[in-house]
Backbone as JSON Lines, residues from 0, in Angstrom:
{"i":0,"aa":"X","n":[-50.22,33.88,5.15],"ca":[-48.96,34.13,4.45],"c":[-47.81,33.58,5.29]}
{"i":1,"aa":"X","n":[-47.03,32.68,4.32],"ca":[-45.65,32.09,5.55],"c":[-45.07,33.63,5.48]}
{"i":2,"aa":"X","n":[-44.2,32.92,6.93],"ca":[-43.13,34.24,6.98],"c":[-41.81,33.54,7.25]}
{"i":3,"aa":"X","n":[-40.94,34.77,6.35],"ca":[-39.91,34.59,6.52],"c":[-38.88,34.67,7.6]}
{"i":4,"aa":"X","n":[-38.66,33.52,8.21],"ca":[-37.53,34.08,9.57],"c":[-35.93,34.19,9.41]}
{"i":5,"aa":"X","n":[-35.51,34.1,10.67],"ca":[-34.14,34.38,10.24],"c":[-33.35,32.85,11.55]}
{"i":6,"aa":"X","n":[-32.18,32.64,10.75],"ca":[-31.62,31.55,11.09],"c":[-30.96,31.59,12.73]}
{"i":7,"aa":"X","n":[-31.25,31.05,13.76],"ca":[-30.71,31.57,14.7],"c":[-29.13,31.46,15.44]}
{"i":8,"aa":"X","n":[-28.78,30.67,14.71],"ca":[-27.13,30.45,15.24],"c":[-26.6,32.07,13.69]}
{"i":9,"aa":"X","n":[-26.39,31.35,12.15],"ca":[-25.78,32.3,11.56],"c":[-26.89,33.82,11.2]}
{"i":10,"aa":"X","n":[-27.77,33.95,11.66],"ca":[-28.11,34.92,11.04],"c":[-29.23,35.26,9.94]}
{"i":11,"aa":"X","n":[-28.92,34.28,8.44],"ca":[-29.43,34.64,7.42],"c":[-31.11,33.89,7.43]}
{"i":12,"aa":"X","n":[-31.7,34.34,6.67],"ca":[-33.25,34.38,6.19],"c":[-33.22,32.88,6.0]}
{"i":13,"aa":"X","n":[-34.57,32.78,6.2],"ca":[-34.92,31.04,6.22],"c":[-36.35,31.29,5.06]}
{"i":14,"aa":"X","n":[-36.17,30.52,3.67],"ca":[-37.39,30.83,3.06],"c":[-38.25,30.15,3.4]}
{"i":15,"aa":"X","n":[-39.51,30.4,3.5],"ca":[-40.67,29.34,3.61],"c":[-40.78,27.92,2.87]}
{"i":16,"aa":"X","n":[-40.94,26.79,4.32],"ca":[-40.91,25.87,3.39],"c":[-39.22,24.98,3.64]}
{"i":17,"aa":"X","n":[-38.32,25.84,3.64],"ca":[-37.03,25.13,4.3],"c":[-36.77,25.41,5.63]}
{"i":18,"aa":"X","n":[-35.32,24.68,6.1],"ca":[-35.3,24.76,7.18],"c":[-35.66,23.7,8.48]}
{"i":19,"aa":"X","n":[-35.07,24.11,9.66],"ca":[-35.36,23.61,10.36],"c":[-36.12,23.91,12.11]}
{"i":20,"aa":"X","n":[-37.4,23.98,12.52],"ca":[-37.29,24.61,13.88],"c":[-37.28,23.33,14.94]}
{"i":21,"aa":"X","n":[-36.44,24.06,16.04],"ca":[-35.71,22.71,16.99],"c":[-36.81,23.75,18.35]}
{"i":22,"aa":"X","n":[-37.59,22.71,19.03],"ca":[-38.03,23.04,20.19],"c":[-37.04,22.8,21.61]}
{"i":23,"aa":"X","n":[-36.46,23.11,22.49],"ca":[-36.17,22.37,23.3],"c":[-37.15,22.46,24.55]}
{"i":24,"aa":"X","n":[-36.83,21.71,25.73],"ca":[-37.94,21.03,27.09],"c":[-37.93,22.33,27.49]}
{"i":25,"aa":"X","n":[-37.0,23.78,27.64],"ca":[-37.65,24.61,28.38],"c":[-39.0,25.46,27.61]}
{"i":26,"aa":"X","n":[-38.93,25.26,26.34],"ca":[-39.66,26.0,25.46],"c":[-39.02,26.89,24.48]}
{"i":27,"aa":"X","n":[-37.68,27.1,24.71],"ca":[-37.45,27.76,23.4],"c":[-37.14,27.32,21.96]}
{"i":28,"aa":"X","n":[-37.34,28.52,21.1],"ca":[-37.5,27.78,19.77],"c":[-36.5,28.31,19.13]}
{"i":29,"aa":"X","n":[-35.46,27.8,18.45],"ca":[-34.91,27.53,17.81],"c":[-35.14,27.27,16.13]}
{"i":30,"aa":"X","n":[-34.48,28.31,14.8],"ca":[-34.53,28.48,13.8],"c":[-33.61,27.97,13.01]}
{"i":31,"aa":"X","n":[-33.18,26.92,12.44],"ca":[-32.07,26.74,11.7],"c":[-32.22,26.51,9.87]}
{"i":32,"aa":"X","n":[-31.15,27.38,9.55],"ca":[-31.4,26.97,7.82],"c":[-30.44,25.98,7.35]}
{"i":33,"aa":"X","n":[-29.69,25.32,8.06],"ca":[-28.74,24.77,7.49],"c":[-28.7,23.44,8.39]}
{"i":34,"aa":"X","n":[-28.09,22.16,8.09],"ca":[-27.56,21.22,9.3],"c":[-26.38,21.94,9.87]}
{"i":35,"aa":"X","n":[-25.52,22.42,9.08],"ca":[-24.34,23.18,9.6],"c":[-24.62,23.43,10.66]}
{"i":36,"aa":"X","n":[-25.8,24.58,10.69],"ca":[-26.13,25.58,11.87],"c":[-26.83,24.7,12.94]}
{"i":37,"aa":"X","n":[-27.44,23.87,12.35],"ca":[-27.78,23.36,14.0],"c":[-26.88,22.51,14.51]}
{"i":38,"aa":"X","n":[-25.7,21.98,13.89],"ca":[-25.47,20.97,14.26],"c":[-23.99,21.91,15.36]}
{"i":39,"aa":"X","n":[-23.64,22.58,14.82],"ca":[-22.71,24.06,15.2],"c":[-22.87,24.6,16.87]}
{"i":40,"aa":"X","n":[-24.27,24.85,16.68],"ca":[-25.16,25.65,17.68],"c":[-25.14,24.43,18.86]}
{"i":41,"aa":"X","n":[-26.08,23.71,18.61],"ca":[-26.43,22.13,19.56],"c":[-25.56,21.04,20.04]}
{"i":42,"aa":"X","n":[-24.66,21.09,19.06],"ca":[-23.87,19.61,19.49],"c":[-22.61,20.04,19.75]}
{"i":43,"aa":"X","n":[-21.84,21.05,19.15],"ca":[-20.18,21.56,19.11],"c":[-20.56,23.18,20.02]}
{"i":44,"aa":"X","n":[-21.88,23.13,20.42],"ca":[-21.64,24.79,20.99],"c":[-20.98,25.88,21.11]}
{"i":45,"aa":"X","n":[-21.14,26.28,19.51],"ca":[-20.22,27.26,18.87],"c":[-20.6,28.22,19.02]}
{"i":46,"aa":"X","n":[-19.61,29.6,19.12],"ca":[-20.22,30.85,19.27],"c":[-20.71,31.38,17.46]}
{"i":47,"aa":"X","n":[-21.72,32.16,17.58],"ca":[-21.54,32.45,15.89],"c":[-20.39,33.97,15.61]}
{"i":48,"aa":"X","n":[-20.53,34.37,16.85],"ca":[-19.48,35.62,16.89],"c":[-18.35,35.46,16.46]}
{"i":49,"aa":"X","n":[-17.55,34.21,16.33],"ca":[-16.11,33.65,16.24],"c":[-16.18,33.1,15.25]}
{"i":50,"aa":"X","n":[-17.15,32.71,14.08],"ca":[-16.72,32.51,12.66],"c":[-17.76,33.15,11.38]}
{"i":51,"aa":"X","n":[-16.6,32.88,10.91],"ca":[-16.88,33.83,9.77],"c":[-17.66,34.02,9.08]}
{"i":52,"aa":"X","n":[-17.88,32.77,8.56],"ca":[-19.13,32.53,7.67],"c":[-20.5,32.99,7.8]}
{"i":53,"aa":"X","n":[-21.01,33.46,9.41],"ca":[-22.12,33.79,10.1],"c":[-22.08,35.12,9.7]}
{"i":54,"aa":"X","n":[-23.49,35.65,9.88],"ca":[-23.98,37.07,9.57],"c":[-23.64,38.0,11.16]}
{"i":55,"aa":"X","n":[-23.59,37.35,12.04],"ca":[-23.36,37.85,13.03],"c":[-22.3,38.14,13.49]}
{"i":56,"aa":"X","n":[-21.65,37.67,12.94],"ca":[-20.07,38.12,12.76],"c":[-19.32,38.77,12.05]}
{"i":57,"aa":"X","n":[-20.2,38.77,11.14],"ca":[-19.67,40.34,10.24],"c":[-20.37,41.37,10.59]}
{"i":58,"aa":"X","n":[-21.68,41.46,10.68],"ca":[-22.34,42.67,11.34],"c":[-21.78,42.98,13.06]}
{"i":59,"aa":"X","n":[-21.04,41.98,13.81],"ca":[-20.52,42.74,15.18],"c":[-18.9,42.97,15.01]}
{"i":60,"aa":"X","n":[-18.58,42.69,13.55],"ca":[-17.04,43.04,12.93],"c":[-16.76,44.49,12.52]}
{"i":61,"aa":"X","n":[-18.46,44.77,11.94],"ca":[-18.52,46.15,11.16],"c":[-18.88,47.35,12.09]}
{"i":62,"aa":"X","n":[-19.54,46.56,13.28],"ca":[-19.84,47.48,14.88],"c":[-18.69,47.88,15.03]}
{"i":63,"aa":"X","n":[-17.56,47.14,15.13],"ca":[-16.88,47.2,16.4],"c":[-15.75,48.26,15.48]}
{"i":64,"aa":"X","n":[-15.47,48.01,14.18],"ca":[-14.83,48.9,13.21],"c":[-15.19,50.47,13.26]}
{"i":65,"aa":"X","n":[-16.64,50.68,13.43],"ca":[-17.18,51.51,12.84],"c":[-17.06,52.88,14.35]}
């Protein structure tokens, strides 16, 4: 059974079948659903905490509210 992961820069669910996983030389793996997100994460080394659009930024928006 595929499984469903989750995107690692914004957050959201990656369905089976899309997507992207990025290995790098030390070994870690890397989940992306979008070019956005990898290109965000890898090349412009963006925090996902600092925009909006990311799941991780509303869930550490609703922490920090709550």
């Amino acid at each position: 059974m595929p499984r469903v992961r989750k995107c690692t820069f914004c957050g959201r669910e990656i369905p089976p079948g899309t997507g992207m996983m990025y290995v790098r030389t030390d070994g870690t793996i890397y989940y992306f659903c979008s070019r956005k997100c990898r290109v965000s994460m890898l090349q412009f080394k963006r925090n996902p905490l600092k925009w909006k659009w990311t799941e991780k930024y509303r869930l550490a928006k609703k922490a920090k509210t709550s």
